[in-house]
Coordinates of C-alpha atoms in Angstrom, one line a residue:
M1 CA -1.2 -18.9 20.2
N2 CA 0.5 -22.3 20.5
V3 CA 0.2 -23.2 24.6
R4 CA 4.2 -23.6 26.3
S5 CA 5.1 -25.4 28.9
G6 CA 7.4 -23.6 32.2
W7 CA 6.1 -20.0 34.8
A8 CA 7.9 -18.0 32.0
M9 CA 5.1 -18.5 29.5
T10 CA 2.6 -18.3 31.9
T11 CA 4.1 -15.3 33.0
R12 CA 3.9 -13.9 30.3
A13 CA 0.5 -14.7 29.7
F14 CA -1.9 -13.7 32.7
G15 CA -0.3 -10.7 32.4
T16 CA -1.0 -10.1 28.6
A17 CA -4.3 -11.1 29.3
L18 CA -4.1 -9.0 32.6
A19 CA -3.3 -6.3 29.6
A20 CA -6.4 -7.2 27.6
I21 CA -8.8 -7.2 30.3
A22 CA -7.3 -3.4 31.3
A23 CA -8.0 -2.3 27.5
T24 CA -11.8 -3.8 27.6
A25 CA -12.8 -2.5 30.8
S26 CA -11.5 1.0 29.2
I27 CA -13.3 1.0 26.2
A28 CA -16.4 -0.9 27.5
A29 CA -16.3 2.2 30.0
A30 CA -15.6 4.6 27.1
Q31 CA -19.6 3.2 25.5
I32 CA -21.4 2.8 28.4
G33 CA -22.7 5.9 31.4
G34 CA -22.6 8.2 27.8
A35 CA -19.1 9.9 29.7
S36 CA -16.4 9.0 27.2
T37 CA -12.6 7.6 29.4
M38 CA -10.8 6.7 26.4
P39 CA -6.7 7.8 26.5
E40 CA -5.4 11.3 24.6
A41 CA -3.0 9.6 22.3
K42 CA -0.3 11.6 24.6
D43 CA -1.3 10.0 27.8
I44 CA -0.4 6.4 25.9
V45 CA 3.3 7.4 24.2
Q46 CA 6.0 9.3 27.2
V47 CA 9.1 11.0 25.1
S48 CA 12.1 10.6 25.7
A49 CA 16.1 11.5 25.1
A50 CA 18.9 11.3 27.6
P51 CA 21.4 13.9 27.0
V52 CA 24.4 13.3 24.6
T53 CA 27.6 15.2 24.6
I54 CA 29.4 16.2 21.6
A55 CA 32.6 18.0 20.6
A56 CA 32.8 20.0 18.8
G57 CA 32.9 18.9 14.8
G58 CA 32.5 15.1 16.3
R59 CA 29.2 13.1 15.7
A60 CA 27.3 11.2 19.3
T61 CA 24.3 9.0 18.8
A62 CA 20.9 10.7 21.0
R63 CA 18.8 7.8 22.6
V64 CA 15.0 8.3 22.4
T65 CA 13.3 6.4 24.8
L66 CA 9.4 5.7 23.6
T67 CA 6.8 4.5 27.3
I68 CA 4.3 2.6 25.5
R69 CA 1.4 2.0 28.4
D70 CA 0.2 -1.5 28.8
G71 CA -2.1 -2.6 26.3
W72 CA -0.6 -0.8 23.8
H73 CA 0.9 -0.5 20.5
V74 CA 1.5 1.5 18.2
N75 CA 3.2 0.8 14.8
A76 CA 6.0 0.2 14.1
N77 CA 9.0 2.0 11.0
P78 CA 8.3 0.0 8.8
P79 CA 5.3 -1.6 9.8
A80 CA 3.3 -4.0 8.3
L81 CA 0.8 -2.7 6.3
D82 CA 1.3 0.3 4.2
Y83 CA -2.1 2.1 5.0
L84 CA -0.7 2.4 8.6
I85 CA 1.0 4.7 9.9
P86 CA 4.5 4.2 10.7
T87 CA 6.3 5.7 14.1
V88 CA 9.4 8.8 12.6
V89 CA 11.1 10.2 14.9
K90 CA 12.3 13.4 12.8
L91 CA 14.4 16.3 14.3
A92 CA 13.9 20.2 13.5
N93 CA 16.9 21.7 12.1
E94 CA 19.4 23.4 14.5
D95 CA 22.3 25.7 13.2
G96 CA 25.4 23.3 13.9
F97 CA 23.3 20.0 14.2
T98 CA 22.6 17.5 11.5
A99 CA 20.9 14.5 12.5
G100 CA 21.9 11.6 10.7
A101 CA 20.0 8.0 9.0
V102 CA 18.2 6.9 12.1
K103 CA 17.7 3.1 13.5
Y104 CA 14.4 2.2 15.2
P105 CA 14.6 -0.9 17.0
A106 CA 13.0 -4.3 15.8
A107 CA 9.4 -5.3 15.0
K108 CA 7.6 -7.3 17.9
K109 CA 5.2 -9.4 15.5
E110 CA 1.6 -9.2 17.4
K111 CA -2.0 -10.4 15.8
L112 CA -4.5 -8.8 16.9
S113 CA -8.1 -9.1 16.8
F114 CA -9.0 -6.2 13.8
E115 CA -6.2 -8.2 11.3
E116 CA -5.6 -11.6 10.0
A117 CA -1.5 -11.4 10.0
P118 CA 0.8 -10.4 12.8
L119 CA 1.7 -7.0 12.4
L120 CA 5.0 -4.9 13.6
V121 CA 5.3 -2.9 16.2
Y122 CA 6.4 -1.5 19.7
D123 CA 5.3 -2.0 23.1
R124 CA 5.9 -0.8 26.7
T125 CA 9.3 0.5 25.6
A126 CA 11.1 1.7 21.9
V127 CA 14.7 2.9 21.8
I128 CA 15.6 4.1 19.3
M129 CA 18.4 6.4 18.1
L130 CA 19.5 9.6 16.4
P131 CA 23.0 9.7 15.1
I132 CA 23.7 13.9 15.6
T133 CA 26.6 15.8 14.0
A134 CA 27.7 19.0 15.7
A135 CA 29.5 21.3 12.7
A136 CA 33.6 22.2 13.7
G137 CA 32.6 25.7 15.0
A138 CA 29.3 25.3 16.2
A139 CA 29.0 27.3 19.9
A140 CA 30.5 24.9 23.1
G141 CA 28.4 25.1 25.8
A142 CA 24.8 22.9 26.5
H143 CA 22.5 23.3 24.3
A144 CA 18.4 23.2 23.3
L145 CA 17.3 20.4 20.4
H146 CA 13.9 19.4 19.2
G147 CA 11.9 16.8 17.8
T148 CA 8.7 15.3 17.0
V149 CA 8.2 11.2 17.5
Q150 CA 5.3 11.2 15.2
F151 CA 3.1 7.3 15.6
Q152 CA 0.2 5.2 15.6
S153 CA -1.8 3.5 18.8
C154 CA -3.5 1.4 19.1
N155 CA -5.0 -1.5 21.6
N156 CA -6.8 -5.0 20.6
E157 CA -10.7 -3.4 19.7
V158 CA -9.5 0.2 18.6
C159 CA -7.3 3.2 16.6
L160 CA -6.5 6.6 18.1
A161 CA -6.1 9.2 16.0
P162 CA -2.4 9.8 14.8
A163 CA -0.4 12.2 16.6
T164 CA 2.4 14.4 17.3
I165 CA 4.5 14.6 20.4
P166 CA 7.7 17.0 20.6
F167 CA 10.5 15.6 23.1
Q168 CA 14.2 17.5 23.7
I169 CA 17.5 16.7 23.4
A170 CA 19.9 18.1 26.6
V171 CA 23.0 18.2 23.7
T172 CA 26.5 19.8 25.7
V173 CA 29.3 20.7 22.4
S174 CA 33.1 20.3 23.7
G175 CA 35.0 24.0 23.4
T176 CA 37.8 21.2 21.6
A177 CA 37.7 21.4 17.8
A178 CA 37.4 17.5 17.5
V179 CA 36.8 15.4 14.3
T180 CA 37.3 12.1 15.2
T181 CA 33.1 11.0 16.1
T182 CA 32.3 10.3 19.5
P183 CA 31.2 6.3 19.6
D184 CA 28.2 5.3 19.4
T185 CA 28.8 2.6 22.1
T186 CA 25.2 1.9 23.6
H187 CA 22.4 -0.7 22.2
A188 CA 19.0 0.6 22.9
P189 CA 16.8 -3.1 24.1
A190 CA 14.1 -4.6 21.2
T191 CA 10.5 -4.2 22.3
S192 CA 9.5 -7.1 24.8
G193 CA 9.2 -10.3 23.4
A194 CA 11.5 -9.2 19.1
T195 CA 14.1 -11.0 17.5
T196 CA 17.1 -9.0 17.5
P197 CA 19.9 -10.3 15.0
G198 CA 23.2 -8.2 15.5
D199 CA 22.9 -4.9 17.4
G200 CA 18.8 -5.4 18.1
F201 CA 18.6 -2.0 15.0
V202 CA 17.2 -2.1 11.2
T203 CA 17.7 0.9 9.5
A204 CA 14.7 3.2 8.2
P205 CA 15.0 2.8 4.7
P206 CA 13.4 5.5 2.2
A207 CA 10.1 6.7 2.9
G208 CA 7.8 4.9 1.1
A209 CA 10.1 1.7 0.9
N210 CA 7.7 0.7 4.2
T211 CA 5.1 -2.5 2.2
G212 CA 7.6 -4.0 -0.2
A213 CA 9.7 -4.5 2.9
A214 CA 7.4 -6.1 5.5
S215 CA 4.9 -7.4 3.5
S216 CA 5.1 -10.8 1.4
A217 CA 2.2 -9.2 -0.4
G218 CA 5.3 -6.1 -1.5
F219 CA 7.2 -9.2 -2.7
I220 CA 4.4 -10.6 -4.8
F221 CA 3.8 -7.4 -6.3
F222 CA 7.6 -6.3 -7.3
L223 CA 8.3 -10.5 -8.7
G224 CA 4.2 -10.0 -10.3
L225 CA 6.2 -7.2 -12.0
F226 CA 9.2 -8.4 -13.1
L227 CA 7.7 -11.5 -15.1
S228 CA 5.1 -9.1 -15.8
G229 CA 9.0 -6.9 -18.2
L230 CA 9.8 -10.8 -19.4
A231 CA 6.4 -11.7 -20.7
L232 CA 6.2 -7.8 -22.5
N233 CA 9.0 -9.7 -24.8
L234 CA 7.1 -12.1 -25.7
T235 CA 5.2 -9.5 -27.4
P236 CA 5.0 -8.1 -31.6
C237 CA 6.8 -5.5 -31.4
V238 CA 9.7 -5.9 -29.1
Y239 CA 9.8 -10.0 -29.3
P240 CA 12.0 -10.3 -32.6
M241 CA 14.1 -6.8 -31.9
L242 CA 15.7 -10.2 -29.2
G243 CA 17.8 -11.8 -32.1
V244 CA 18.5 -9.1 -33.8
T245 CA 19.7 -6.8 -30.6
V246 CA 21.9 -9.6 -28.8
S247 CA 23.7 -10.1 -32.4
I248 CA 24.3 -7.2 -32.9
F249 CA 25.7 -6.5 -29.3
G250 CA 28.7 -9.4 -30.6
S251 CA 29.4 -7.4 -33.7
K252 CA 32.0 -6.1 -32.9
K253 CA 35.7 -7.3 -33.1
G254 CA 33.6 -11.2 -32.8
G255 CA 32.6 -10.2 -29.9
S256 CA 33.4 -12.1 -26.8
P257 CA 31.1 -13.3 -23.9
A258 CA 32.5 -10.6 -22.1
Q259 CA 31.8 -7.6 -24.5
V260 CA 29.1 -9.0 -25.0
F261 CA 28.0 -8.8 -21.6
G262 CA 29.5 -6.3 -20.9
L263 CA 27.2 -4.0 -23.8
A264 CA 23.9 -6.0 -22.7
A265 CA 24.6 -4.7 -19.1
L266 CA 25.1 -0.7 -20.9
Y267 CA 21.1 -1.0 -23.1
V268 CA 19.2 -2.4 -20.1
L269 CA 21.2 0.1 -17.9
G270 CA 19.7 2.4 -20.3
M271 CA 16.0 1.0 -20.6
A272 CA 16.2 1.3 -16.2
V273 CA 17.5 4.7 -16.5
M274 CA 14.1 5.2 -18.7
Y275 CA 12.0 3.4 -17.5
T276 CA 12.9 4.8 -13.3
S277 CA 12.4 8.0 -14.3
L278 CA 9.4 7.5 -15.7
G279 CA 8.0 6.6 -12.5
V280 CA 9.9 9.3 -10.9
A281 CA 8.2 11.3 -12.3
A282 CA 4.7 10.1 -12.5
A283 CA 4.6 9.7 -8.0
F284 CA 6.3 13.5 -7.3
S285 CA 3.4 14.3 -9.7
G286 CA 1.7 12.3 -7.2
G287 CA -0.1 14.7 -4.5
L288 CA -1.9 16.3 -7.6
F289 CA -2.3 12.4 -9.5
G290 CA -4.3 11.0 -5.6
G291 CA -6.4 14.2 -5.4
L292 CA -7.8 14.3 -8.7
L293 CA -8.2 10.3 -9.1
Q294 CA -11.4 11.9 -6.8
N295 CA -13.6 13.6 -10.0
P296 CA -15.6 10.9 -10.9
I297 CA -14.7 13.0 -14.8
V298 CA -10.7 12.6 -13.9
L299 CA -11.9 8.1 -13.7
T300 CA -13.6 8.2 -17.0
A301 CA -10.7 10.1 -18.6
I302 CA -8.5 7.0 -17.5
G303 CA -11.1 4.5 -17.5
A304 CA -10.9 5.5 -21.0
L305 CA -7.8 6.1 -22.1
F306 CA -6.8 3.2 -21.0
V307 CA -9.8 0.7 -22.9
A308 CA -8.5 3.2 -26.1
L309 CA -4.7 1.6 -25.3
S310 CA -6.0 -1.9 -24.9
L311 CA -8.0 -1.3 -28.1
S312 CA -4.5 -1.0 -29.6
M313 CA -3.6 -4.4 -28.2
F314 CA -5.9 -5.7 -29.6
G315 CA -5.1 -5.3 -33.7
L316 CA -8.0 -1.7 -34.4
Y317 CA -3.9 0.3 -34.5
S318 CA -1.0 1.1 -34.4
L319 CA 1.2 3.6 -34.1
Q320 CA 4.6 2.5 -35.6
P321 CA 7.8 4.7 -35.5
P322 CA 8.7 5.1 -38.8
P323 CA 11.4 2.2 -40.7
W324 CA 14.3 4.4 -40.3
L325 CA 14.2 5.2 -36.8
L326 CA 13.7 1.9 -35.7
E327 CA 16.9 0.3 -37.5
R328 CA 18.8 4.1 -35.6
L329 CA 17.4 2.8 -30.9
G330 CA 17.0 -0.9 -32.7
G331 CA 21.4 -0.2 -32.8
T332 CA 22.1 -0.6 -36.1
G333 CA 24.2 2.0 -36.3
G334 CA 26.6 1.0 -33.8
T335 CA 28.0 -1.1 -31.0
S336 CA 29.6 1.9 -28.5
A337 CA 29.8 1.4 -25.9
L338 CA 27.8 4.9 -25.9
G339 CA 25.1 4.4 -28.3
T340 CA 24.6 1.1 -27.0
F341 CA 23.7 2.9 -23.7
L342 CA 21.1 5.0 -25.5
S343 CA 20.0 2.4 -27.7
G344 CA 18.3 1.0 -24.3
L345 CA 17.2 4.2 -23.1
V346 CA 15.1 5.2 -25.9
V347 CA 14.6 1.3 -26.5
G348 CA 10.2 2.0 -25.0
V349 CA 10.3 3.9 -29.1
F350 CA 9.9 1.2 -31.7
A351 CA 8.5 -1.0 -28.7
A352 CA 5.4 1.8 -27.7
P353 CA 3.0 -0.4 -29.6
C354 CA 3.3 -3.0 -27.2
I355 CA 4.9 -1.9 -24.2
G356 CA 3.5 2.0 -23.7
P357 CA -0.4 0.8 -23.0
P358 CA 0.5 -0.8 -19.9
V359 CA 4.1 1.6 -18.7
V360 CA 1.0 3.6 -19.0
A361 CA -1.5 2.1 -16.8
L362 CA 1.3 1.6 -14.6
L363 CA 2.2 5.3 -14.1
G364 CA -1.5 5.6 -13.5
L365 CA -0.6 3.5 -10.8
V366 CA 2.3 5.1 -9.7
G367 CA 1.2 9.0 -9.6
A368 CA -2.0 7.3 -8.0
K369 CA 0.2 6.2 -4.9
G370 CA 2.9 9.4 -5.3
D371 CA 5.6 7.7 -3.5
P372 CA 8.7 8.1 -5.8
W373 CA 10.8 6.0 -4.0
F374 CA 8.0 3.1 -5.3
G375 CA 8.0 4.7 -8.1
F376 CA 11.2 3.9 -8.3
T377 CA 11.9 0.4 -7.5
T378 CA 8.0 -0.1 -9.0
F379 CA 9.9 1.0 -12.7
F380 CA 13.7 -0.8 -11.5
T381 CA 12.2 -4.3 -11.6
L382 CA 10.1 -3.3 -14.8
A383 CA 13.2 -2.9 -17.0
M384 CA 14.7 -5.5 -15.2
G385 CA 12.3 -8.2 -15.9
L386 CA 12.5 -6.8 -20.5
G387 CA 15.9 -6.7 -20.0
A388 CA 17.0 -9.8 -18.7
P389 CA 16.5 -11.9 -22.0
Y390 CA 19.5 -9.5 -23.0
L391 CA 22.0 -10.3 -20.4
V392 CA 20.5 -14.1 -20.4
L393 CA 21.0 -13.8 -24.2
G394 CA 24.4 -12.0 -24.4
T395 CA 26.8 -13.4 -22.6
F396 CA 25.4 -18.0 -23.7
S397 CA 24.9 -16.4 -27.1
G398 CA 24.6 -19.9 -28.1
L399 CA 20.4 -19.8 -26.4
L400 CA 19.6 -17.6 -29.5
S401 CA 19.6 -20.6 -31.6
R402 CA 17.2 -22.1 -29.2
L403 CA 14.7 -19.3 -28.9
P404 CA 11.1 -19.7 -30.6
R405 CA 10.4 -18.4 -34.6
S406 CA 8.9 -15.2 -34.5
G407 CA 4.4 -16.0 -35.1
E408 CA 0.8 -16.2 -35.0
W409 CA 1.2 -17.2 -31.0
L410 CA 3.0 -13.3 -30.7
I411 CA -0.1 -11.2 -30.7
W412 CA -1.9 -14.2 -28.6
V413 CA 0.6 -12.3 -25.8
E414 CA -0.5 -9.1 -27.0
R415 CA -4.0 -10.0 -26.4
L416 CA -3.4 -11.5 -23.4
F417 CA -2.5 -7.6 -22.4
G418 CA -5.2 -6.1 -23.7
V419 CA -7.4 -8.4 -21.9
L420 CA -5.0 -6.7 -18.6
L421 CA -6.2 -3.0 -19.7
F422 CA -8.9 -3.3 -20.2
S423 CA -10.4 -4.9 -17.3
I424 CA -8.6 -1.9 -15.4
G425 CA -10.0 0.7 -18.3
A426 CA -13.7 -1.7 -17.6
Y427 CA -12.6 -0.8 -13.7
Y428 CA -12.5 2.7 -13.4
L429 CA -14.8 3.4 -15.5
L430 CA -16.8 2.0 -13.7
L431 CA -16.0 3.8 -10.4
A432 CA -17.8 6.4 -12.2
F433 CA -20.8 5.9 -12.6
A434 CA -21.0 2.9 -10.9
P435 CA -18.2 2.2 -8.2
K436 CA -21.2 -0.8 -6.9
L437 CA -20.5 -3.2 -9.4
A438 CA -16.5 -2.4 -9.3
P439 CA -15.2 -4.7 -7.5
W440 CA -17.0 -7.7 -10.3
V441 CA -14.0 -6.3 -12.9
T442 CA -11.7 -8.8 -11.8
P443 CA -13.6 -12.3 -11.5
V444 CA -15.9 -10.8 -14.8
A445 CA -12.4 -10.6 -17.0
L446 CA -11.5 -14.1 -14.8
L447 CA -14.0 -15.1 -17.0
A448 CA -15.2 -13.6 -19.7
G449 CA -10.4 -13.6 -21.4
G450 CA -10.6 -17.0 -19.8
I451 CA -13.3 -18.0 -22.7
Y452 CA -11.3 -15.1 -25.4
L453 CA -7.8 -16.5 -24.6
G454 CA -9.0 -19.5 -24.5
F455 CA -11.5 -20.9 -26.2
L456 CA -12.0 -18.0 -29.1
E457 CA -9.1 -16.0 -29.8
R458 CA -8.2 -18.3 -32.6
S459 CA -4.2 -16.5 -33.1
A460 CA -1.9 -20.1 -33.9
A461 CA -5.0 -22.6 -33.5
A462 CA -3.1 -24.9 -36.4
R463 CA -0.7 -25.4 -33.9
A464 CA -1.4 -28.2 -31.6
G465 CA 0.6 -28.0 -29.2
F466 CA -0.2 -24.2 -28.4
R467 CA -3.0 -24.1 -29.0
R468 CA -3.9 -26.9 -26.2
L469 CA -1.9 -24.4 -23.6
K470 CA -4.1 -22.0 -24.7
W471 CA -6.0 -24.6 -23.9
A472 CA -4.7 -24.7 -20.5
V473 CA -4.8 -21.5 -19.3
G474 CA -8.7 -20.6 -20.3
T475 CA -9.4 -23.3 -18.6
L476 CA -7.6 -22.2 -15.6
A477 CA -8.4 -18.5 -16.1
I478 CA -12.9 -19.6 -15.9
A479 CA -12.4 -21.6 -12.6
A480 CA -10.3 -18.5 -10.7
G481 CA -13.4 -16.3 -12.4
I482 CA -15.8 -18.6 -10.5
T483 CA -13.5 -18.8 -7.1
L484 CA -13.6 -15.7 -6.7
V485 CA -17.0 -15.4 -7.0
A486 CA -18.3 -18.4 -4.9
T487 CA -16.5 -17.7 -1.8
K488 CA -16.7 -13.0 -2.5
P489 CA -18.3 -11.4 0.7
S490 CA -21.3 -11.0 1.4
E491 CA -22.9 -7.0 0.5
G492 CA -22.4 -4.3 3.2
V493 CA -24.0 -2.2 5.0
V494 CA -24.4 0.6 2.3
F495 CA -23.2 4.1 3.6
A496 CA -23.2 7.3 2.1
A497 CA -20.6 10.0 2.1
F498 CA -22.1 12.2 5.3
D499 CA -23.4 15.0 3.6
E500 CA -25.6 17.1 6.2
A501 CA -28.2 18.7 4.4
A502 CA -28.6 15.2 3.9
F503 CA -28.3 14.0 7.7
N504 CA -30.5 16.7 8.0
A505 CA -33.3 15.9 5.5
S506 CA -33.3 12.1 7.3
L507 CA -34.2 13.0 10.5
K508 CA -36.7 15.5 9.4
S509 CA -38.8 12.7 7.1
G510 CA -38.0 10.6 11.4
A511 CA -35.6 8.1 9.8
P512 CA -33.1 7.1 12.7
V513 CA -29.1 7.5 12.1
V514 CA -26.5 6.2 11.9
L515 CA -23.2 7.4 11.7
D516 CA -19.8 5.6 11.7
F517 CA -16.7 7.2 12.0
T518 CA -13.3 5.5 9.8
A519 CA -10.4 6.0 8.2
S520 CA -8.2 4.8 5.9
W521 CA -5.0 4.0 8.1
C522 CA -8.0 2.4 11.0
G523 CA -6.0 -1.5 11.1
A524 CA -9.9 -2.4 13.8
C525 CA -12.2 0.1 11.0
H526 CA -11.3 -2.5 8.1
D527 CA -11.8 -5.0 10.5
L528 CA -15.0 -3.6 11.9
E529 CA -16.3 -3.2 7.2
K530 CA -15.1 -7.2 6.3
K531 CA -16.4 -8.8 9.9
T532 CA -19.4 -7.0 10.5
F533 CA -21.4 -4.9 7.7
T534 CA -20.7 -7.8 6.0
N535 CA -22.8 -9.8 8.5
P536 CA -26.5 -10.2 6.9
R537 CA -28.4 -9.6 10.6
V538 CA -26.3 -7.0 10.5
R539 CA -28.1 -5.6 7.2
D540 CA -30.8 -6.4 8.0
A541 CA -31.0 -5.0 11.2
M542 CA -29.5 -1.4 9.6
R543 CA -32.7 -1.7 6.8
P544 CA -34.5 1.4 8.7
F545 CA -31.6 3.4 9.3
R546 CA -29.3 6.6 6.6
A547 CA -26.4 5.5 7.7
Y548 CA -23.3 7.7 6.4
R549 CA -19.6 7.4 6.2
V550 CA -17.1 10.2 8.0
D551 CA -13.6 10.1 7.1
L552 CA -11.5 11.3 9.0
T553 CA -8.3 10.3 7.8
H554 CA -6.8 13.7 7.1
Y555 CA -7.8 13.7 10.5
D556 CA -6.6 17.0 11.4
S557 CA -8.3 18.6 8.3
P558 CA -10.4 21.6 9.7
E559 CA -12.9 19.4 8.6
A560 CA -12.2 16.7 10.4
D561 CA -11.5 18.5 13.2
R562 CA -14.6 19.7 13.7
W563 CA -17.0 16.4 13.5
R564 CA -13.7 15.0 15.6
R565 CA -15.5 17.8 18.5
D566 CA -18.9 18.1 17.7
Y567 CA -19.3 14.1 18.0
K568 CA -16.0 13.6 21.3
I569 CA -14.7 11.1 18.3
R570 CA -11.0 9.7 21.2
G571 CA -10.9 6.5 19.3
L572 CA -12.0 4.5 15.5
P573 CA -14.1 2.4 14.1
T574 CA -16.2 4.5 16.4
V575 CA -20.8 4.3 14.9
V576 CA -22.6 6.9 17.3
F577 CA -27.1 5.7 16.9
I578 CA -29.0 8.9 15.6
A579 CA -32.4 8.9 17.5
P580 CA -34.8 11.2 14.8
D581 CA -35.4 14.1 17.6
G582 CA -31.5 14.7 16.9
R583 CA -30.0 13.3 19.5
E584 CA -26.8 10.0 20.5
V585 CA -29.2 7.1 21.8
P586 CA -26.8 7.0 25.2
G587 CA -25.3 4.0 26.2
I588 CA -25.2 1.7 22.6
R589 CA -21.9 3.9 21.5
V590 CA -19.9 1.1 19.2
E591 CA -15.0 3.0 19.1
G592 CA -13.7 0.2 18.8
F593 CA -14.2 -3.7 16.7
L594 CA -17.2 -5.5 17.6
P595 CA -18.4 -8.9 16.2
P596 CA -21.5 -9.9 14.4
T597 CA -23.4 -11.1 16.8
D598 CA -22.5 -7.6 19.1
F599 CA -22.7 -4.5 17.2
L600 CA -26.1 -6.5 16.4
E601 CA -27.4 -5.9 20.1
R602 CA -26.2 -2.1 19.2
V603 CA -28.5 -1.9 17.1
R604 CA -32.2 -3.8 18.8
R605 CA -30.8 -2.0 21.7
A606 CA -30.9 1.9 18.7
S607 CA -34.4 0.2 17.0
G608 CA -35.8 0.2 20.4
A609 CA -34.4 4.0 21.7
R610 CA -36.3 4.9 18.3
A611 CA -40.0 3.8 18.9
S612 CA -39.6 4.3 22.9
V613 CA -39.6 8.5 21.0
E614 CA -42.4 8.1 18.8

């Protein structure tokens, strides 16, 4: 943090230091003496709602205020990272009342110990605006509307399980059958430290839009998708059709630039409708898909499918539609607006041999995420990348003559996609049979792919310029692979998934046990995994222990609830050391992130307790 002059900054820094000391003291108290003083989530966030008066048939805005305990924060909406749980306000369905789009305050950027980049949070006070519309026939008088606030609270060291707190809004409906809405004349202040543009509010995006809106990683992902769509135009199934299709756009009545652009836009719109429909459909199957991805048989099937699809891009086989169908789908049957749109709608059929494998791979990604908005934006972006050349070439028809001729260089592009798909298939297969090796797929793919594509693959070898391009791409890929290998973090402590029978067997054998309670939404847990468990000294000190990981991601499941009660888990991460007699080693429980040196001291104390028991 930069040091600034002035009493204001000094006072704020002093207050922040006091809050940090208070939070640290709270954690320390929870770790010493065996009794946990970790606060409940409901004690960290207090929710209140100001009463509102609405005319029948009118509209007003309720202010829902979150008062957050000093030293703690809740994730903003949208959060900075997709695995973090956002703060969400919901109003239950009530007869005669309808809730509008919730407006969340601008987020504060906060740098915390468990993330490299600043997170988007609310702290101290956050005011959320909730528009409410009363039906024209709503009964006059007092009403109580019920809502909930879902949030995840963390401090600089530990995260508590996501919680939901109910609240009530006192609403008075006037007897006048008004048709005008009650203006919202109040604005909520942004949370402390936030920069408030305009009125200080952002409208909550549809569910699932959090990643692309809040993180630069999202921008990079969608930019990569767009560029991938562009690159797919360079495959042998698509590139030869570019000039033909754009020429057909202009064949009707001479084809003025405006007409050609309009037909090209319809063609691209058809492509977008087709691909986004696939993406949304895949996302709606996400719950089933995500659950199946835990099954090694399903992982094997997906991996084998991707490998098989990659083989088609290496020329081992080809599924090509009949020529008469290609002619109709390519647009040669006419250039009416409807015909052009329908041609774009089904363009994937004739391009399937080249476009199909990457599309299937992307469908798998969208299905695993299970988010319809993500599915829509992902495939819309891909479609825009695929369609961009048609818009450009349709508008500037003179560019058609400057396109490189089709040739063997297109085969090299297809082989590039083959390497990518084969790598994805290998990743899924390793997840099924050897998950520890899965992280090595990327560096190996860069090294092997760089050697193959840059120096062994013989397409267009007679063209000196393209040959030099292949060498450059291959060299860069090899260099990137070597860099990944050289900078790969040390292998961390190996945790087995918690199994009660294996746990009991470990105790009976006289081995000490360590239980790591974690969750996917816990940022501090990720930090403990990346920074502490990968430390060589910690890893060596943990070798005598049987290490088990207890996943509390689904914190409200009956199984997770039992673990939380049995081991008195109040926040995550929590690491519990169990002596061979089955009792927890007192005074050394870890609650929150600990750096390697401090964690190592706990391990040594657990080892000493084991020696005294023996």
